[in-house]
C-alpha atoms as one frame of an Amber mdcrd trajectory, in Angstrom:
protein
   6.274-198.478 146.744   5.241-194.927 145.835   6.422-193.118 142.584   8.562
-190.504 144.266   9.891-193.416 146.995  10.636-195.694 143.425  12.373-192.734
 141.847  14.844-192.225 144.682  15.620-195.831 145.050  16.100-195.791 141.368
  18.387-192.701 141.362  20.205-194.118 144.683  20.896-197.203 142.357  22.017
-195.018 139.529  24.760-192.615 141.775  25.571-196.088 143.623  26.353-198.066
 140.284  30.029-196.307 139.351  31.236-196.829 143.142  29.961-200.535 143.117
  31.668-201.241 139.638  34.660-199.795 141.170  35.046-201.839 144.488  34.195
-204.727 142.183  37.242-203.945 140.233  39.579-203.019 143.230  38.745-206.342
 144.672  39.497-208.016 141.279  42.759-206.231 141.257  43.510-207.952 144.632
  42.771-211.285 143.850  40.003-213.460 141.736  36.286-212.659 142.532  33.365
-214.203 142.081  29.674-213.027 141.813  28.043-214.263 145.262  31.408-213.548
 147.004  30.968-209.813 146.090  27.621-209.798 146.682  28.683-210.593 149.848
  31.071-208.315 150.189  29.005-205.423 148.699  26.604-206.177 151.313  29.204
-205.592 154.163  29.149-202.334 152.862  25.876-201.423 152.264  24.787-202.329
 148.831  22.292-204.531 147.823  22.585-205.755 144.708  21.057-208.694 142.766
  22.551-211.944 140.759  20.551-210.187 138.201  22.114-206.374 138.370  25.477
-208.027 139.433  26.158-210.553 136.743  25.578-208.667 134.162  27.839-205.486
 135.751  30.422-208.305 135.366  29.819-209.020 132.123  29.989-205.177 130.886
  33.206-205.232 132.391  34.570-208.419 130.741  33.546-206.862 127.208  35.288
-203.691 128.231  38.025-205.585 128.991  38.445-204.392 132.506  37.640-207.981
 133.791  38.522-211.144 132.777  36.737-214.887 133.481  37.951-218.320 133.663
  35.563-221.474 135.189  37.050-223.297 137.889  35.224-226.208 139.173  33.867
-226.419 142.665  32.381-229.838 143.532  29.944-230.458 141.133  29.844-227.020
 139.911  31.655-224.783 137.770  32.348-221.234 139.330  33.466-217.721 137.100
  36.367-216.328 138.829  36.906-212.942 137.426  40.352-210.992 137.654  41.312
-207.616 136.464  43.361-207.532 133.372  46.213-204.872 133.178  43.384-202.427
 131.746  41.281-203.011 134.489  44.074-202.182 136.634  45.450-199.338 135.201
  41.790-197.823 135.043  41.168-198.360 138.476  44.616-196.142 138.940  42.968
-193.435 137.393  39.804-193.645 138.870  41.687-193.384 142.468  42.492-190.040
 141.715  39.329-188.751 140.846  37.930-190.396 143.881  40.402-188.861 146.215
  39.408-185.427 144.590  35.526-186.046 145.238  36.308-187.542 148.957  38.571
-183.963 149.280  35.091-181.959 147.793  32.722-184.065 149.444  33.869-184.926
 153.134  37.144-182.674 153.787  35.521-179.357 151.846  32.828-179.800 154.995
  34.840-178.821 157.725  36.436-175.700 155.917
């Protein structure tokens, strides 16, 4: 990969990283998550994102205490299910507005 085509995927990655850490947080606010399961569902929408960028986005969270884990067993593993504690949720709140005001600037300030 060339230095310039390196730096944009690296910049991508950097303007993508604060809407992937909120869809992982509006999907823990629906219901418990786990990591492949929102890699899947990250890749539905166009990110790609590795176990190794992914778990520890999860973690940050959990420290932050926007997320928290429990292990559930499943077969003969154990899985993290993560869930979005009332802080979580209440930041994701606030982060809805400030999305709707970027959507307004970004998409609906187009067509004026």
């Amino acid at each position: 990969m060339s230095k310039s085509k390196s730096d944009n995927v690296s910049a991508d990655r950097d303007l993508y990283s604060g809407l992937i850490r909120l869809h992982v947080l509006h999907h823990a606010a629906e219901g418990p998550v786990f990591g492949m399961g929102m890699m899947e569902e990250l890749a539905r929408h166009g990110y790609r994102i590795s176990p190794g960028s992914l778990y520890p986005l999860l973690q940050r969270l959990e420290n932050k205490g926007y997320l928290r884990s429990t292990e559930q067993r499943n077969g003969k593993s154990l899985r993290r299910l993560y869930r979005a504690t009332p802080l979580g949720k209440k930041a994701l709140a606030a982060s809805k507005s400030k999305v709707r005001e970027l959507f307004h600037e970004l998409i609906e300030g187009e067509n004026s």
